[in-house]
Short mmCIF file of N, CA, C and O in Angstrom, two decimals:
data_model
loop_
_atom_site.label_atom_id
_atom_site.label_comp_id
_atom_site.label_asym_id
_atom_site.label_seq_id
_atom_site.Cartn_x
_atom_site.Cartn_y
_atom_site.Cartn_z
N MET B 1 190.95 129.17 42.13
CA MET B 1 191.06 129.54 40.77
C MET B 1 189.66 129.90 40.26
O MET B 1 188.71 129.17 40.44
N ASP B 2 189.63 130.97 39.57
CA ASP B 2 188.38 131.53 39.10
C ASP B 2 188.19 131.18 37.62
O ASP B 2 189.15 130.89 36.90
N LEU B 3 186.97 131.23 37.14
CA LEU B 3 186.67 130.92 35.74
C LEU B 3 187.34 131.94 34.82
O LEU B 3 187.80 131.60 33.74
N ASP B 4 187.43 133.21 35.24
CA ASP B 4 188.09 134.24 34.43
C ASP B 4 189.57 133.95 34.27
O ASP B 4 190.15 134.24 33.22
N ASP B 5 190.20 133.37 35.27
CA ASP B 5 191.62 133.05 35.18
C ASP B 5 191.87 131.95 34.15
O ASP B 5 192.86 131.97 33.42
N ILE B 6 190.97 130.98 34.08
CA ILE B 6 191.13 129.87 33.11
C ILE B 6 191.01 130.42 31.68
O ILE B 6 191.78 130.05 30.80
N GLU B 7 190.04 131.31 31.43
CA GLU B 7 189.84 131.86 30.10
C GLU B 7 191.02 132.73 29.69
O GLU B 7 191.37 132.78 28.52
N GLN B 8 191.64 133.39 30.62
CA GLN B 8 192.77 134.25 30.28
C GLN B 8 194.02 133.43 29.96
O GLN B 8 194.89 133.89 29.22
N ASP B 9 194.12 132.23 30.48
CA ASP B 9 195.28 131.41 30.23
C ASP B 9 195.25 130.73 28.86
O ASP B 9 196.29 130.33 28.34
N LEU B 10 194.08 130.55 28.26
CA LEU B 10 193.98 129.89 26.96
C LEU B 10 194.42 130.83 25.85
O LEU B 10 194.03 132.00 25.82
N PRO B 11 195.25 130.37 24.92
CA PRO B 11 195.67 131.24 23.82
C PRO B 11 194.51 131.44 22.84
O PRO B 11 193.71 130.53 22.59
N VAL B 12 194.44 132.61 22.27
CA VAL B 12 193.40 132.93 21.31
C VAL B 12 193.81 132.35 19.95
O VAL B 12 194.94 132.53 19.49
N SER B 13 192.91 131.65 19.30
CA SER B 13 193.21 131.08 17.98
C SER B 13 191.97 131.18 17.10
O SER B 13 190.85 131.16 17.58
N ILE B 14 192.23 131.26 15.82
CA ILE B 14 191.15 131.29 14.83
C ILE B 14 191.32 130.06 13.95
O ILE B 14 192.37 129.85 13.35
N ASN B 15 190.27 129.28 13.89
CA ASN B 15 190.30 128.07 13.09
C ASN B 15 189.87 128.43 11.66
O ASN B 15 188.73 128.82 11.43
N ILE B 16 190.79 128.30 10.69
CA ILE B 16 190.47 128.70 9.31
C ILE B 16 190.05 127.53 8.43
O ILE B 16 189.74 127.72 7.25
N VAL B 17 190.00 126.33 8.97
CA VAL B 17 189.61 125.17 8.16
C VAL B 17 188.19 125.32 7.63
O VAL B 17 187.94 125.09 6.44
N PRO B 18 187.19 125.72 8.44
CA PRO B 18 185.85 125.91 7.87
C PRO B 18 185.80 127.02 6.82
O PRO B 18 185.07 126.92 5.84
N LEU B 19 186.62 128.05 6.99
CA LEU B 19 186.68 129.13 6.01
C LEU B 19 187.22 128.61 4.67
O LEU B 19 186.71 128.96 3.61
N LEU B 20 188.23 127.77 4.73
CA LEU B 20 188.78 127.19 3.50
C LEU B 20 187.76 126.30 2.81
O LEU B 20 187.68 126.28 1.58
N ASP B 21 187.00 125.55 3.59
CA ASP B 21 185.96 124.71 3.00
C ASP B 21 184.94 125.56 2.25
O ASP B 21 184.52 125.21 1.13
N VAL B 22 184.54 126.66 2.83
CA VAL B 22 183.57 127.55 2.17
C VAL B 22 184.18 128.15 0.92
O VAL B 22 183.54 128.22 -0.14
N LEU B 23 185.43 128.57 0.97
CA LEU B 23 186.09 129.15 -0.20
C LEU B 23 186.21 128.15 -1.34
O LEU B 23 185.99 128.48 -2.51
N PHE B 24 186.57 126.91 -1.02
CA PHE B 24 186.65 125.88 -2.07
C PHE B 24 185.28 125.56 -2.64
O PHE B 24 185.14 125.29 -3.84
N ALA B 25 184.25 125.58 -1.81
CA ALA B 25 182.89 125.35 -2.31
C ALA B 25 182.48 126.47 -3.26
O ALA B 25 181.90 126.21 -4.33
N LEU B 26 182.79 127.71 -2.92
CA LEU B 26 182.48 128.82 -3.82
C LEU B 26 183.28 128.74 -5.11
O LEU B 26 182.74 128.99 -6.20
N LEU B 27 184.54 128.39 -5.01
CA LEU B 27 185.37 128.25 -6.21
C LEU B 27 184.80 127.17 -7.13
O LEU B 27 184.71 127.35 -8.34
N THR B 28 184.41 126.05 -6.56
CA THR B 28 183.81 124.96 -7.35
C THR B 28 182.53 125.43 -8.02
O THR B 28 182.28 125.14 -9.19
N PHE B 29 181.70 126.17 -7.28
CA PHE B 29 180.45 126.69 -7.85
C PHE B 29 180.74 127.58 -9.05
O PHE B 29 180.10 127.46 -10.10
N PHE B 30 181.69 128.51 -8.92
CA PHE B 30 181.97 129.42 -10.02
C PHE B 30 182.59 128.71 -11.22
O PHE B 30 182.30 129.03 -12.37
N ILE B 31 183.41 127.72 -10.99
CA ILE B 31 183.98 126.96 -12.10
C ILE B 31 182.89 126.20 -12.84
O ILE B 31 182.82 126.22 -14.08
N MET B 32 182.01 125.55 -12.10
CA MET B 32 180.95 124.77 -12.74
C MET B 32 179.96 125.68 -13.47
O MET B 32 179.47 125.33 -14.54
N SER B 33 179.66 126.83 -12.90
CA SER B 33 178.70 127.73 -13.55
C SER B 33 179.27 128.32 -14.83
O SER B 33 178.53 128.54 -15.79
N THR B 34 180.57 128.58 -14.89
CA THR B 34 181.13 129.13 -16.13
C THR B 34 181.19 128.08 -17.24
O THR B 34 181.20 128.44 -18.41
N LEU B 35 181.22 126.81 -16.89
CA LEU B 35 181.21 125.78 -17.92
C LEU B 35 179.89 125.77 -18.69
O LEU B 35 179.85 125.38 -19.85
N PHE B 36 178.81 126.20 -18.04
CA PHE B 36 177.51 126.19 -18.68
C PHE B 36 177.17 127.52 -19.34
O PHE B 36 176.09 127.69 -19.87
N LEU B 37 178.09 128.47 -19.35
CA LEU B 37 177.83 129.77 -19.96
C LEU B 37 178.16 129.79 -21.44
O LEU B 37 177.90 130.79 -22.10
N THR B 38 178.71 128.71 -21.97
CA THR B 38 179.01 128.70 -23.40
C THR B 38 177.70 128.69 -24.17
O THR B 38 176.77 127.98 -23.84
N ARG B 39 177.64 129.50 -25.20
CA ARG B 39 176.41 129.67 -25.96
C ARG B 39 176.39 128.71 -27.13
O ARG B 39 177.27 128.73 -27.98
N SER B 40 175.39 127.89 -27.18
CA SER B 40 175.26 126.95 -28.28
C SER B 40 174.39 127.57 -29.36
O SER B 40 173.29 128.04 -29.10
N GLU B 41 174.87 127.60 -30.58
CA GLU B 41 174.18 128.25 -31.66
C GLU B 41 173.06 127.38 -32.24
O GLU B 41 172.06 127.89 -32.68
N GLY B 42 173.27 126.10 -32.31
CA GLY B 42 172.28 125.22 -32.92
C GLY B 42 172.27 123.89 -32.22
O GLY B 42 172.88 123.69 -31.17
N LEU B 43 171.56 122.97 -32.80
CA LEU B 43 171.51 121.63 -32.25
C LEU B 43 172.82 120.92 -32.54
O LEU B 43 173.51 121.23 -33.52
N PRO B 44 173.21 119.95 -31.72
CA PRO B 44 174.49 119.28 -31.95
C PRO B 44 174.44 118.37 -33.18
O PRO B 44 173.62 117.47 -33.26
N VAL B 45 175.30 118.64 -34.14
CA VAL B 45 175.45 117.82 -35.34
C VAL B 45 176.93 117.66 -35.63
O VAL B 45 177.75 118.44 -35.16
N ASN B 46 177.29 116.68 -36.42
CA ASN B 46 178.67 116.47 -36.85
C ASN B 46 178.91 117.32 -38.09
O ASN B 46 178.49 116.96 -39.18
N LEU B 47 179.58 118.45 -37.91
CA LEU B 47 179.83 119.36 -39.02
C LEU B 47 180.97 118.83 -39.89
O LEU B 47 181.91 118.23 -39.39
N PRO B 48 180.88 119.09 -41.20
CA PRO B 48 182.01 118.71 -42.06
C PRO B 48 183.19 119.64 -41.82
O PRO B 48 183.03 120.73 -41.30
N LYS B 49 184.38 119.20 -42.23
CA LYS B 49 185.59 120.00 -42.03
C LYS B 49 185.91 120.78 -43.29
O LYS B 49 185.68 120.31 -44.39
N ALA B 50 186.47 121.99 -43.11
CA ALA B 50 186.89 122.82 -44.23
C ALA B 50 188.15 123.57 -43.81
O ALA B 50 188.18 124.19 -42.75
N SER B 51 189.17 123.54 -44.64
CA SER B 51 190.42 124.21 -44.29
C SER B 51 190.32 125.73 -44.44
O SER B 51 191.11 126.46 -43.86
N THR B 52 189.34 126.22 -45.18
CA THR B 52 189.20 127.66 -45.39
C THR B 52 188.13 128.27 -44.50
O THR B 52 187.68 129.39 -44.76
N ALA B 53 187.72 127.59 -43.46
CA ALA B 53 186.66 128.09 -42.58
C ALA B 53 187.12 129.34 -41.85
O ALA B 53 188.26 129.45 -41.44
N LYS B 54 186.20 130.32 -41.73
CA LYS B 54 186.48 131.56 -41.02
C LYS B 54 185.36 131.85 -40.04
O LYS B 54 184.20 131.50 -40.29
N GLN B 55 185.70 132.53 -38.95
CA GLN B 55 184.71 132.95 -37.97
C GLN B 55 183.98 134.19 -38.50
O GLN B 55 184.61 135.14 -38.93
N GLN B 56 182.66 134.18 -38.49
CA GLN B 56 181.87 135.31 -38.94
C GLN B 56 181.53 136.19 -37.73
O GLN B 56 181.10 135.69 -36.71
N GLN B 57 181.72 137.49 -37.86
CA GLN B 57 181.41 138.43 -36.79
C GLN B 57 180.21 139.28 -37.20
O GLN B 57 180.34 140.35 -37.75
N VAL B 58 179.02 138.79 -36.92
CA VAL B 58 177.80 139.50 -37.22
C VAL B 58 176.95 139.49 -35.96
O VAL B 58 176.80 138.45 -35.31
N PRO B 59 176.36 140.64 -35.58
CA PRO B 59 175.65 140.69 -34.33
C PRO B 59 174.37 139.84 -34.28
O PRO B 59 174.07 139.26 -33.25
N THR B 60 173.63 139.75 -35.37
CA THR B 60 172.38 139.00 -35.36
C THR B 60 172.55 137.72 -36.16
O THR B 60 172.96 137.75 -37.31
N ARG B 61 172.22 136.61 -35.52
CA ARG B 61 172.36 135.31 -36.18
C ARG B 61 171.07 134.53 -36.11
O ARG B 61 170.38 134.54 -35.10
N ILE B 62 170.79 133.85 -37.19
CA ILE B 62 169.68 132.89 -37.23
C ILE B 62 170.31 131.56 -37.59
O ILE B 62 171.09 131.47 -38.54
N THR B 63 170.02 130.53 -36.83
CA THR B 63 170.64 129.23 -37.05
C THR B 63 169.60 128.24 -37.54
O THR B 63 168.57 128.02 -36.90
N ILE B 64 169.90 127.64 -38.69
CA ILE B 64 169.07 126.57 -39.24
C ILE B 64 169.89 125.29 -39.14
O ILE B 64 171.00 125.23 -39.65
N THR B 65 169.34 124.27 -38.49
CA THR B 65 170.04 123.01 -38.30
C THR B 65 169.33 121.91 -39.08
O THR B 65 168.11 121.80 -39.02
N VAL B 66 170.12 121.13 -39.81
CA VAL B 66 169.61 119.93 -40.48
C VAL B 66 170.35 118.76 -39.86
O VAL B 66 171.55 118.60 -40.09
N ASP B 67 169.65 117.97 -39.05
CA ASP B 67 170.33 116.88 -38.35
C ASP B 67 170.45 115.65 -39.24
O ASP B 67 170.01 115.65 -40.39
N GLU B 68 171.07 114.60 -38.71
CA GLU B 68 171.35 113.41 -39.53
C GLU B 68 170.08 112.69 -39.96
O GLU B 68 170.09 111.91 -40.91
N LYS B 69 168.96 112.95 -39.30
CA LYS B 69 167.66 112.38 -39.71
C LYS B 69 166.94 113.30 -40.69
O LYS B 69 165.78 113.09 -40.99
N GLU B 70 167.65 114.37 -41.14
CA GLU B 70 167.16 115.36 -42.08
C GLU B 70 165.99 116.17 -41.53
O GLU B 70 165.18 116.71 -42.28
N GLN B 71 165.90 116.28 -40.21
CA GLN B 71 164.91 117.14 -39.57
C GLN B 71 165.46 118.56 -39.55
O GLN B 71 166.59 118.78 -39.11
N VAL B 72 164.69 119.53 -40.01
CA VAL B 72 165.12 120.92 -40.08
C VAL B 72 164.61 121.66 -38.85
O VAL B 72 163.45 121.52 -38.46
N SER B 73 165.50 122.46 -38.24
CA SER B 73 165.14 123.26 -37.06
C SER B 73 165.60 124.68 -37.28
O SER B 73 166.69 124.92 -37.81
N LEU B 74 164.79 125.63 -36.85
CA LEU B 74 165.12 127.05 -36.94
C LEU B 74 165.27 127.58 -35.52
O LEU B 74 164.30 127.57 -34.76
N ASN B 75 166.49 127.97 -35.15
CA ASN B 75 166.78 128.41 -33.78
C ASN B 75 166.29 127.39 -32.76
O ASN B 75 165.59 127.71 -31.82
N ARG B 76 166.65 126.13 -33.01
CA ARG B 76 166.36 124.99 -32.13
C ARG B 76 164.89 124.57 -32.09
O ARG B 76 164.49 123.77 -31.27
N LYS B 77 164.05 125.09 -32.96
CA LYS B 77 162.64 124.70 -33.00
C LYS B 77 162.38 123.99 -34.32
O LYS B 77 162.68 124.54 -35.39
N PRO B 78 161.80 122.78 -34.29
CA PRO B 78 161.54 122.05 -35.54
C PRO B 78 160.62 122.85 -36.47
O PRO B 78 159.70 123.54 -36.02
N ILE B 79 160.91 122.75 -37.76
CA ILE B 79 160.16 123.50 -38.76
C ILE B 79 160.13 122.70 -40.05
O ILE B 79 161.04 121.92 -40.33
N ALA B 80 159.09 122.88 -40.84
CA ALA B 80 159.01 122.24 -42.15
C ALA B 80 159.85 123.05 -43.14
O ALA B 80 159.98 124.26 -43.01
N VAL B 81 160.42 122.37 -44.12
CA VAL B 81 161.27 123.04 -45.11
C VAL B 81 160.48 124.11 -45.86
O VAL B 81 161.00 125.17 -46.18
N ASP B 82 159.22 123.83 -46.13
CA ASP B 82 158.40 124.79 -46.87
C ASP B 82 158.16 126.09 -46.10
O ASP B 82 157.86 127.12 -46.69
N ASP B 83 158.28 126.05 -44.77
CA ASP B 83 158.04 127.24 -43.94
C ASP B 83 159.31 128.05 -43.66
O ASP B 83 159.24 129.08 -42.98
N VAL B 84 160.45 127.61 -44.17
CA VAL B 84 161.73 128.28 -43.86
C VAL B 84 161.72 129.72 -44.35
O VAL B 84 162.11 130.64 -43.62
N THR B 85 161.27 129.96 -45.58
CA THR B 85 161.31 131.31 -46.15
C THR B 85 160.50 132.30 -45.31
O THR B 85 160.99 133.37 -44.96
N GLU B 86 159.27 131.93 -44.97
CA GLU B 86 158.42 132.84 -44.21
C GLU B 86 158.97 133.10 -42.81
O GLU B 86 158.96 134.23 -42.32
N GLN B 87 159.47 132.05 -42.16
CA GLN B 87 159.99 132.21 -40.80
C GLN B 87 161.25 133.06 -40.79
O GLN B 87 161.42 133.91 -39.92
N VAL B 88 162.16 132.83 -41.74
CA VAL B 88 163.39 133.63 -41.81
C VAL B 88 163.05 135.07 -42.15
O VAL B 88 163.61 136.01 -41.58
N ARG B 89 162.11 135.27 -43.08
CA ARG B 89 161.70 136.63 -43.44
C ARG B 89 161.13 137.37 -42.23
O ARG B 89 161.42 138.55 -42.02
N ALA B 90 160.37 136.68 -41.40
CA ALA B 90 159.81 137.30 -40.19
C ALA B 90 160.92 137.65 -39.19
O ALA B 90 160.86 138.69 -38.54
N LEU B 91 161.94 136.80 -39.08
CA LEU B 91 163.03 137.06 -38.14
C LEU B 91 163.97 138.15 -38.66
O LEU B 91 164.51 138.93 -37.87
N VAL B 92 164.16 138.22 -39.97
CA VAL B 92 165.06 139.23 -40.55
C VAL B 92 164.43 140.61 -40.44
O VAL B 92 165.08 141.56 -40.00
N GLY B 93 163.17 140.73 -40.81
CA GLY B 93 162.51 142.04 -40.77
C GLY B 93 163.24 143.04 -41.64
O GLY B 93 163.50 142.81 -42.80
N SER B 94 163.59 144.18 -41.06
CA SER B 94 164.30 145.22 -41.82
C SER B 94 165.77 145.32 -41.41
O SER B 94 166.45 146.28 -41.75
N ASN B 95 166.27 144.33 -40.68
CA ASN B 95 167.66 144.35 -40.22
C ASN B 95 168.59 143.87 -41.34
O ASN B 95 168.50 142.72 -41.76
N PRO B 96 169.49 144.72 -41.83
CA PRO B 96 170.35 144.30 -42.94
C PRO B 96 171.56 143.46 -42.50
O PRO B 96 172.24 142.91 -43.34
N ASP B 97 171.81 143.36 -41.21
CA ASP B 97 172.99 142.63 -40.72
C ASP B 97 172.63 141.28 -40.12
O ASP B 97 173.11 140.91 -39.06
N VAL B 98 171.79 140.53 -40.78
CA VAL B 98 171.39 139.22 -40.29
C VAL B 98 172.16 138.15 -41.05
O VAL B 98 172.23 138.17 -42.28
N LEU B 99 172.76 137.24 -40.31
CA LEU B 99 173.48 136.12 -40.90
C LEU B 99 172.71 134.84 -40.59
O LEU B 99 172.43 134.54 -39.44
N VAL B 100 172.35 134.12 -41.63
CA VAL B 100 171.67 132.84 -41.47
C VAL B 100 172.72 131.75 -41.61
O VAL B 100 173.33 131.60 -42.66
N ILE B 101 172.93 131.01 -40.53
CA ILE B 101 173.94 129.95 -40.51
C ILE B 101 173.24 128.61 -40.65
O ILE B 101 172.32 128.30 -39.89
N ILE B 102 173.70 127.81 -41.58
CA ILE B 102 173.16 126.47 -41.77
C ILE B 102 174.12 125.47 -41.16
O ILE B 102 175.27 125.35 -41.59
N ASN B 103 173.65 124.76 -40.15
CA ASN B 103 174.40 123.66 -39.52
C ASN B 103 173.83 122.37 -40.08
O ASN B 103 172.77 121.94 -39.66
N ALA B 104 174.51 121.78 -41.02
CA ALA B 104 174.03 120.53 -41.62
C ALA B 104 174.98 119.41 -41.25
O ALA B 104 176.19 119.54 -41.39
N ASP B 105 174.44 118.31 -40.77
CA ASP B 105 175.24 117.14 -40.46
C ASP B 105 175.90 116.64 -41.74
O ASP B 105 175.33 116.73 -42.83
N GLN B 106 177.10 116.12 -41.61
CA GLN B 106 177.83 115.67 -42.80
C GLN B 106 177.19 114.46 -43.47
O GLN B 106 177.47 114.17 -44.63
N LYS B 107 176.29 113.78 -42.79
CA LYS B 107 175.62 112.61 -43.37
C LYS B 107 174.34 112.98 -44.11
O LYS B 107 173.73 112.12 -44.74
N VAL B 108 173.93 114.25 -44.06
CA VAL B 108 172.69 114.68 -44.68
C VAL B 108 172.86 114.71 -46.20
O VAL B 108 173.92 115.09 -46.71
N ASP B 109 171.80 114.33 -46.89
CA ASP B 109 171.79 114.38 -48.35
C ASP B 109 172.00 115.81 -48.83
O ASP B 109 171.42 116.76 -48.30
N TYR B 110 172.87 115.98 -49.80
CA TYR B 110 173.23 117.29 -50.33
C TYR B 110 172.00 118.04 -50.85
O TYR B 110 171.89 119.25 -50.69
N GLY B 111 171.08 117.33 -51.43
CA GLY B 111 169.87 117.96 -51.96
C GLY B 111 169.02 118.60 -50.88
O GLY B 111 168.39 119.64 -51.11
N ARG B 112 169.01 118.02 -49.71
CA ARG B 112 168.22 118.57 -48.60
C ARG B 112 168.82 119.91 -48.15
O ARG B 112 168.09 120.87 -47.89
N VAL B 113 170.15 119.99 -48.10
CA VAL B 113 170.81 121.23 -47.70
C VAL B 113 170.60 122.30 -48.76
O VAL B 113 170.33 123.47 -48.45
N VAL B 114 170.67 121.94 -50.03
CA VAL B 114 170.46 122.89 -51.12
C VAL B 114 169.02 123.41 -51.09
O VAL B 114 168.77 124.61 -51.34
N ALA B 115 168.06 122.56 -50.75
CA ALA B 115 166.67 123.00 -50.66
C ALA B 115 166.50 124.05 -49.57
O ALA B 115 165.80 125.05 -49.76
N VAL B 116 167.16 123.85 -48.44
CA VAL B 116 167.09 124.83 -47.35
C VAL B 116 167.78 126.12 -47.77
O VAL B 116 167.27 127.22 -47.55
N MET B 117 168.96 126.00 -48.40
CA MET B 117 169.69 127.19 -48.85
C MET B 117 168.87 127.98 -49.87
O MET B 117 168.85 129.22 -49.83
N ASP B 118 168.18 127.31 -50.76
CA ASP B 118 167.38 127.97 -51.78
C ASP B 118 166.26 128.78 -51.14
O ASP B 118 165.98 129.90 -51.55
N ARG B 119 165.66 128.23 -50.10
CA ARG B 119 164.58 128.95 -49.43
C ARG B 119 165.11 130.15 -48.63
O ARG B 119 164.44 131.16 -48.53
N VAL B 120 166.32 130.04 -48.10
CA VAL B 120 166.90 131.18 -47.38
C VAL B 120 167.27 132.29 -48.36
O VAL B 120 167.10 133.48 -48.06
N ARG B 121 167.74 131.92 -49.53
CA ARG B 121 168.15 132.93 -50.53
C ARG B 121 166.97 133.75 -51.04
O ARG B 121 167.15 134.83 -51.59
N LYS B 122 165.76 133.26 -50.88
CA LYS B 122 164.58 134.01 -51.31
C LYS B 122 164.30 135.20 -50.39
O LYS B 122 163.52 136.08 -50.75
N VAL B 123 164.92 135.22 -49.22
CA VAL B 123 164.71 136.31 -48.26
C VAL B 123 165.72 137.41 -48.55
O VAL B 123 166.93 137.18 -48.51
N GLU B 124 165.23 138.61 -48.86
CA GLU B 124 166.13 139.73 -49.15
C GLU B 124 166.78 140.21 -47.87
O GLU B 124 166.14 140.32 -46.82
N GLY B 125 168.09 140.48 -47.94
CA GLY B 125 168.82 141.00 -46.79
C GLY B 125 169.45 139.93 -45.92
O GLY B 125 170.22 140.24 -45.03
N ALA B 126 169.12 138.68 -46.15
CA ALA B 126 169.69 137.59 -45.35
C ALA B 126 171.00 137.14 -45.98
O ALA B 126 171.06 136.80 -47.16
N LYS B 127 172.06 137.15 -45.19
CA LYS B 127 173.36 136.64 -45.65
C LYS B 127 173.45 135.18 -45.22
O LYS B 127 173.10 134.83 -44.11
N LEU B 128 173.97 134.37 -46.09
CA LEU B 128 173.98 132.92 -45.88
C LEU B 128 175.38 132.44 -45.55
O LEU B 128 176.35 132.86 -46.18
N ALA B 129 175.50 131.55 -44.56
CA ALA B 129 176.78 130.93 -44.22
C ALA B 129 176.53 129.47 -43.88
O ALA B 129 175.45 129.11 -43.42
N ILE B 130 177.54 128.66 -44.11
CA ILE B 130 177.46 127.23 -43.79
C ILE B 130 178.48 126.94 -42.71
O ILE B 130 179.67 127.27 -42.86
N ALA B 131 178.04 126.32 -41.62
CA ALA B 131 178.94 126.02 -40.51
C ALA B 131 179.78 124.80 -40.83
O ALA B 131 179.29 123.80 -41.37
N THR B 132 181.09 124.89 -40.51
CA THR B 132 182.01 123.77 -40.68
C THR B 132 182.93 123.73 -39.48
O THR B 132 182.95 124.63 -38.66
N GLN B 133 183.70 122.66 -39.38
CA GLN B 133 184.74 122.56 -38.37
C GLN B 133 186.08 122.86 -39.02
O GLN B 133 186.28 122.55 -40.20
N LYS B 134 186.99 123.45 -38.29
CA LYS B 134 188.31 123.74 -38.83
C LYS B 134 189.21 122.54 -38.69
O LYS B 134 189.15 121.78 -37.80
#
């Protein structure tokens, strides 16, 4: 009996178990990567609820966050309340379609939110919105 005869007698088979392992690994990778593609607009805060809340469709957004410690952030960067007007004015420029969204924690003092809103209203061309949960 020759070595060629032994090889010819064995049936040809393809083992697909390693292929399935690779496919499941790729599927897991794509599922996990899409979970991190959600875009966060501001810092995480507990937004108040409003039954009349609507989704705003504006291409350019500026997010101002007031967290429960009353720290103000502009596009996730801490900022002093007195600097809000100048920073928003610099970001708005000459773009008339800018929406400034205020994310204020529900535990924040109302006066602090009004102070931020007042400084945003001094910027011409900036539209103001307050983020809520539905």
